[in-house]
């Protein structure tokens, strides 16, 4: 992928008529879902539809990934065989692996796919979080399955309850030298304020991308991931006042190397966000 996606939009695998709309929706990547979005009695039909539609259509405008069923489920082997063929023919960029809990999970997938396939590992359980470091090293990117994680821990799906998990994933990705983690979904599809606030909260912790379940979430989520006007104005004042880069006082505060680095991050985030909106 030429640029790391920020917004990943799910589309059910058993609704092939929605694939083209999802690809044209304005998301940065699409995840065709064979797992949670498809009931057990429709798994085989969904897999067949997925392969037929992707082999017949031009779906290369943005990266397309497939969320397969997890290791240990009755559908995993057939899913892996199908996506391996799709990747080999250039129809998909890679896969999303649900409930990743060990580096061996990733290695098993790698063995069945081309080494260049993108693997996003969904951390959705306490066991997965406990092994976040090794999972982050083995996968190309990690994502947070926040709803499943809350269910696994029997805790609320709230910011306070999930703060530790989110921060843990950010640190694991950073230490592994991988892209920032992808935050979990917002359940509301119409409350733009909630969607934007959720995206902004995740970004404030270092989760610079988000999983989406409806095209209506794209615009507010993108606003939430972008720097605010106040943050951009602050970064502009800092970068305009640093001169030769030595420590100075700006707005009555000491500005040294870490502050300058943060100002540059905000500037670069703004540029990336602006490019994606055009």
Tab-separated table of C-alpha atoms in Angstrom:
chain	number	residue	atom	x	y	z
A	1	UNK	CA	0.000	0.000	0.000
A	2	UNK	CA	1.487	3.315	-1.059
A	3	UNK	CA	0.036	5.243	1.900
A	4	UNK	CA	-1.022	3.776	5.199
A	5	UNK	CA	-4.842	3.804	5.323
A	6	UNK	CA	-6.640	5.689	8.072
A	7	UNK	CA	-10.235	4.558	7.511
A	8	UNK	CA	-11.134	0.913	6.915
A	9	UNK	CA	-14.751	0.260	5.916
A	10	UNK	CA	-16.309	-3.160	6.533
A	11	UNK	CA	-18.744	-4.636	4.009
A	12	UNK	CA	-20.444	-8.037	4.460
A	13	UNK	CA	-19.050	-10.707	2.155
A	14	UNK	CA	-22.556	-12.024	1.425
A	15	UNK	CA	-23.619	-8.654	0.010
A	16	UNK	CA	-21.491	-8.457	-3.179
A	17	UNK	CA	-23.765	-5.763	-4.595
A	18	UNK	CA	-22.300	-3.439	-1.946
A	19	UNK	CA	-18.631	-3.992	-2.812
A	20	UNK	CA	-18.350	-1.345	-5.525
A	21	UNK	CA	-20.181	1.224	-3.390
A	22	UNK	CA	-17.840	0.584	-0.486
A	23	UNK	CA	-14.806	0.966	-2.721
A	24	UNK	CA	-16.143	4.277	-4.062
A	25	UNK	CA	-17.282	5.531	-0.637
A	26	UNK	CA	-14.231	7.617	0.226
A	27	UNK	CA	-12.738	5.160	2.704
A	28	UNK	CA	-9.010	4.492	2.444
A	29	UNK	CA	-9.439	0.698	2.399
A	30	UNK	CA	-12.284	-1.813	2.374
A	31	UNK	CA	-12.510	-4.965	4.472
A	32	UNK	CA	-14.838	-7.589	3.024
A	33	UNK	CA	-16.041	-9.531	6.043
A	34	UNK	CA	-16.440	-13.304	6.067
A	35	UNK	CA	-16.537	-13.441	9.861
A	36	UNK	CA	-18.963	-11.551	12.127
A	37	UNK	CA	-21.070	-10.083	9.310
A	38	UNK	CA	-21.967	-13.520	7.914
A	39	UNK	CA	-24.104	-16.093	9.729
A	40	UNK	CA	-22.786	-19.685	9.898
A	41	UNK	CA	-25.359	-20.971	7.406
A	42	UNK	CA	-24.168	-18.438	4.804
A	43	UNK	CA	-20.392	-18.793	5.147
A	44	UNK	CA	-19.880	-20.989	2.090
A	45	UNK	CA	-22.227	-18.926	-0.058
A	46	UNK	CA	-20.478	-15.727	1.046
A	47	UNK	CA	-17.060	-17.134	0.189
A	48	UNK	CA	-18.275	-18.188	-3.260
A	49	UNK	CA	-19.824	-14.759	-3.878
A	50	UNK	CA	-16.660	-13.045	-2.719
A	51	UNK	CA	-14.433	-14.961	-5.104
A	52	UNK	CA	-16.793	-14.600	-8.051
A	53	UNK	CA	-17.292	-10.864	-7.580
A	54	UNK	CA	-13.644	-9.990	-7.018
A	55	UNK	CA	-12.452	-12.096	-9.936
A	56	UNK	CA	-14.998	-10.428	-12.228
A	57	UNK	CA	-14.655	-6.809	-11.088
A	58	UNK	CA	-11.960	-4.151	-11.070
A	59	UNK	CA	-11.393	-3.505	-7.365
A	60	UNK	CA	-7.931	-1.980	-7.394
A	61	UNK	CA	-8.920	1.667	-6.785
A	62	UNK	CA	-8.156	1.323	-3.066
A	63	UNK	CA	-6.761	-1.567	-1.015
A	64	UNK	CA	-9.229	-4.400	-0.440
A	65	UNK	CA	-8.685	-6.845	2.404
A	66	UNK	CA	-10.716	-9.835	3.546
A	67	UNK	CA	-11.495	-10.617	7.160
A	68	UNK	CA	-11.415	-14.383	7.306
A	69	UNK	CA	-12.806	-16.610	10.018
A	70	UNK	CA	-10.403	-17.267	12.854
A	71	UNK	CA	-8.007	-20.118	13.399
A	72	UNK	CA	-9.841	-23.052	14.942
A	73	UNK	CA	-13.194	-22.325	13.282
A	74	UNK	CA	-14.691	-24.752	10.728
A	75	UNK	CA	-14.386	-22.153	7.953
A	76	UNK	CA	-10.802	-21.011	8.425
A	77	UNK	CA	-9.020	-23.387	6.049
A	78	UNK	CA	-11.404	-22.779	3.148
A	79	UNK	CA	-11.249	-19.018	3.753
A	80	UNK	CA	-7.455	-19.066	3.712
A	81	UNK	CA	-7.342	-21.066	0.483
A	82	UNK	CA	-9.763	-18.664	-1.183
A	83	UNK	CA	-7.958	-15.489	-0.152
A	84	UNK	CA	-4.606	-16.996	-1.112
A	85	UNK	CA	-5.880	-17.375	-4.680
A	86	UNK	CA	-7.336	-13.859	-4.640
A	87	UNK	CA	-4.049	-12.385	-3.464
A	88	UNK	CA	-2.060	-14.342	-6.042
A	89	UNK	CA	-4.260	-12.891	-8.795
A	90	UNK	CA	-3.848	-9.350	-7.450
A	91	UNK	CA	-7.479	-8.983	-6.372
A	92	UNK	CA	-6.824	-8.215	-2.719
A	93	UNK	CA	-4.035	-6.599	-0.718
A	94	UNK	CA	-4.224	-8.976	2.230
A	95	UNK	CA	-6.312	-10.198	5.133
A	96	UNK	CA	-7.607	-9.276	8.540
A	97	UNK	CA	-7.165	-12.043	11.121
A	98	UNK	CA	-9.722	-11.951	13.948
A	99	UNK	CA	-8.929	-12.843	17.552
A	100	UNK	CA	-5.175	-13.003	17.045
A	101	UNK	CA	-3.664	-14.390	20.229
A	102	UNK	CA	-0.115	-15.518	19.412
A	103	UNK	CA	2.687	-15.045	16.938
A	104	UNK	CA	2.015	-18.578	15.701
A	105	UNK	CA	-1.365	-17.343	14.449
A	106	UNK	CA	0.413	-14.904	12.141
A	107	UNK	CA	3.040	-17.447	11.100
A	108	UNK	CA	0.300	-19.906	10.135
A	109	UNK	CA	-1.273	-17.293	7.903
A	110	UNK	CA	2.074	-16.304	6.374
A	111	UNK	CA	2.713	-19.937	5.479
A	112	UNK	CA	-0.504	-20.017	3.467
A	113	UNK	CA	-0.060	-16.685	1.701
A	114	UNK	CA	2.512	-14.849	-0.357
A	115	UNK	CA	5.026	-13.137	1.928
A	116	UNK	CA	3.980	-9.743	0.560
A	117	UNK	CA	0.363	-10.090	1.673
A	118	UNK	CA	-0.770	-7.469	4.178
A	119	UNK	CA	-1.837	-8.996	7.488
A	120	UNK	CA	-3.800	-6.931	9.985
A	121	UNK	CA	-4.142	-8.722	13.312
A	122	UNK	CA	-7.261	-7.939	15.337
A	123	UNK	CA	-6.581	-7.986	19.056
A	124	UNK	CA	-9.943	-8.838	20.602
A	125	UNK	CA	-9.203	-10.848	23.741
A	126	UNK	CA	-7.215	-10.647	26.952
A	127	UNK	CA	-4.894	-13.345	25.608
A	128	UNK	CA	-4.223	-11.270	22.514
A	129	UNK	CA	-3.483	-8.154	24.528
A	130	UNK	CA	-1.105	-10.097	26.780
A	131	UNK	CA	0.907	-11.002	23.657
A	132	UNK	CA	0.519	-7.650	21.915
A	133	UNK	CA	4.277	-7.152	21.476
A	134	UNK	CA	4.860	-10.361	19.540
A	135	UNK	CA	1.661	-9.957	17.541
A	136	UNK	CA	2.669	-6.414	16.548
A	137	UNK	CA	6.081	-7.646	15.401
A	138	UNK	CA	4.629	-10.495	13.344
A	139	UNK	CA	1.727	-8.636	11.703
A	140	UNK	CA	1.915	-5.693	9.329
A	141	UNK	CA	-0.502	-3.761	11.509
A	142	UNK	CA	-2.610	-4.368	14.585
A	143	UNK	CA	-6.203	-3.316	15.155
A	144	UNK	CA	-8.387	-3.208	18.232
A	145	UNK	CA	-11.570	-5.258	18.270
A	146	UNK	CA	-12.945	-3.230	21.145
A	147	UNK	CA	-16.452	-4.701	21.312
A	148	UNK	CA	-15.252	-8.314	21.406
A	149	UNK	CA	-12.524	-7.313	23.857
A	150	UNK	CA	-15.052	-5.788	26.238
A	151	UNK	CA	-17.166	-8.929	25.998
A	152	UNK	CA	-14.136	-11.115	26.719
A	153	UNK	CA	-13.340	-9.108	29.850
A	154	UNK	CA	-16.999	-8.712	30.873
A	155	UNK	CA	-16.394	-4.965	31.100
A	156	UNK	CA	-18.157	-1.903	29.756
A	157	UNK	CA	-17.427	-0.783	26.208
A	158	UNK	CA	-16.345	2.619	27.520
A	159	UNK	CA	-13.310	4.837	27.142
A	160	UNK	CA	-12.306	4.415	30.763
A	161	UNK	CA	-12.589	0.623	30.755
A	162	UNK	CA	-10.622	0.257	27.489
A	163	UNK	CA	-7.976	2.933	28.045
A	164	UNK	CA	-5.290	0.482	29.159
A	165	UNK	CA	-5.859	-1.812	26.192
A	166	UNK	CA	-5.723	1.014	23.669
A	167	UNK	CA	-2.538	2.456	25.137
A	168	UNK	CA	-0.965	-0.990	25.309
A	169	UNK	CA	-1.535	-1.515	21.592
A	170	UNK	CA	-0.103	1.897	20.726
A	171	UNK	CA	3.076	1.089	22.638
A	172	UNK	CA	3.359	-2.377	21.084
A	173	UNK	CA	3.051	-0.976	17.551
A	174	UNK	CA	5.586	1.759	18.264
A	175	UNK	CA	8.157	-0.637	19.720
A	176	UNK	CA	7.674	-2.983	16.754
A	177	UNK	CA	8.195	-0.108	14.306
A	178	UNK	CA	4.799	-0.673	12.703
A	179	UNK	CA	2.052	1.800	11.720
A	180	UNK	CA	-0.155	3.127	14.495
A	181	UNK	CA	-2.947	0.737	15.496
A	182	UNK	CA	-6.433	0.865	14.017
A	183	UNK	CA	-9.110	1.696	16.591
A	184	UNK	CA	-12.344	-0.262	16.907
A	185	UNK	CA	-15.746	0.621	15.531
A	186	UNK	CA	-18.283	3.129	16.792
A	187	UNK	CA	-21.640	1.387	17.040
A	188	UNK	CA	-23.666	4.453	16.074
A	189	UNK	CA	-23.868	4.991	12.330
A	190	UNK	CA	-25.793	8.284	12.346
A	191	UNK	CA	-24.603	10.280	15.347
A	192	UNK	CA	-21.861	12.296	13.651
A	193	UNK	CA	-20.772	13.986	16.880
A	194	UNK	CA	-20.242	10.638	18.598
A	195	UNK	CA	-18.354	9.205	15.631
A	196	UNK	CA	-16.097	12.261	15.375
A	197	UNK	CA	-15.448	12.313	19.119
A	198	UNK	CA	-14.601	8.604	19.165
A	199	UNK	CA	-12.104	9.055	16.331
A	200	UNK	CA	-10.574	12.103	17.998
A	201	UNK	CA	-10.267	10.286	21.318
A	202	UNK	CA	-8.505	7.331	19.695
A	203	UNK	CA	-6.169	9.641	17.805
A	204	UNK	CA	-5.303	11.472	21.031
A	205	UNK	CA	-4.015	8.160	22.403
A	206	UNK	CA	-2.051	7.356	19.253
A	207	UNK	CA	-4.543	5.212	17.318
A	208	UNK	CA	-4.339	7.071	14.025
A	209	UNK	CA	-6.815	4.916	12.102
A	210	UNK	CA	-10.309	3.535	12.608
A	211	UNK	CA	-12.570	0.659	11.626
A	212	UNK	CA	-15.949	1.700	10.202
A	213	UNK	CA	-19.180	-0.203	9.674
A	214	UNK	CA	-21.120	2.255	7.495
A	215	UNK	CA	-20.229	4.821	4.801
A	216	UNK	CA	-22.003	7.516	6.837
A	217	UNK	CA	-19.201	7.234	9.384
A	218	UNK	CA	-16.459	8.219	6.937
A	219	UNK	CA	-16.749	12.016	6.998
A	220	UNK	CA	-17.072	12.452	10.791
A	221	UNK	CA	-14.349	9.898	11.469
A	222	UNK	CA	-11.988	11.685	9.097
A	223	UNK	CA	-12.699	14.972	10.860
A	224	UNK	CA	-11.962	13.297	14.179
A	225	UNK	CA	-8.629	11.931	13.011
A	226	UNK	CA	-7.514	15.298	11.631
A	227	UNK	CA	-5.870	17.952	13.838
A	228	UNK	CA	-8.241	20.581	15.184
A	229	UNK	CA	-7.971	24.198	14.054
A	230	UNK	CA	-6.518	25.074	17.455
A	231	UNK	CA	-3.867	22.356	17.176
A	232	UNK	CA	-2.949	23.467	13.667
A	233	UNK	CA	-2.708	27.116	14.706
A	234	UNK	CA	-0.485	26.150	17.648
A	235	UNK	CA	1.822	24.116	15.408
A	236	UNK	CA	2.069	26.991	12.930
A	237	UNK	CA	3.073	29.413	15.693
A	238	UNK	CA	5.698	26.990	16.962
A	239	UNK	CA	7.203	26.266	13.559
A	240	UNK	CA	7.176	29.949	12.599
A	241	UNK	CA	8.984	30.947	15.781
A	242	UNK	CA	11.727	28.357	16.160
A	243	UNK	CA	14.306	30.084	13.998
A	244	UNK	CA	17.434	27.937	13.925
A	245	UNK	CA	15.770	25.212	15.980
A	246	UNK	CA	17.261	26.104	19.348
A	247	UNK	CA	15.060	26.340	22.453
A	248	UNK	CA	12.951	29.527	22.534
A	249	UNK	CA	9.971	30.951	24.438
A	250	UNK	CA	6.687	31.037	22.500
A	251	UNK	CA	3.323	31.924	24.079
A	252	UNK	CA	5.135	32.070	27.397
A	253	UNK	CA	6.249	28.424	27.184
A	254	UNK	CA	9.611	26.817	26.560
A	255	UNK	CA	9.814	25.276	23.107
A	256	UNK	CA	12.517	22.669	22.633
A	257	UNK	CA	13.090	19.599	20.450
A	258	UNK	CA	10.167	17.407	21.632
A	259	UNK	CA	7.715	20.317	21.290
A	260	UNK	CA	8.999	21.072	17.800
A	261	UNK	CA	8.657	17.404	16.869
A	262	UNK	CA	5.027	17.418	17.994
A	263	UNK	CA	4.328	20.582	15.997
A	264	UNK	CA	5.754	18.929	12.906
A	265	UNK	CA	3.626	15.827	13.501
A	266	UNK	CA	0.494	17.967	13.611
A	267	UNK	CA	1.519	19.782	10.436
A	268	UNK	CA	2.138	16.476	8.636
A	269	UNK	CA	-1.123	14.964	9.909
A	270	UNK	CA	-2.963	18.001	8.573
A	271	UNK	CA	-1.343	17.618	5.159
A	272	UNK	CA	-2.251	13.930	4.974
A	273	UNK	CA	-5.816	14.631	6.055
A	274	UNK	CA	-6.184	17.421	3.507
A	275	UNK	CA	-4.867	15.195	0.729
A	276	UNK	CA	-7.387	12.468	1.584
A	277	UNK	CA	-10.287	14.902	1.577
A	278	UNK	CA	-9.477	16.238	-1.901
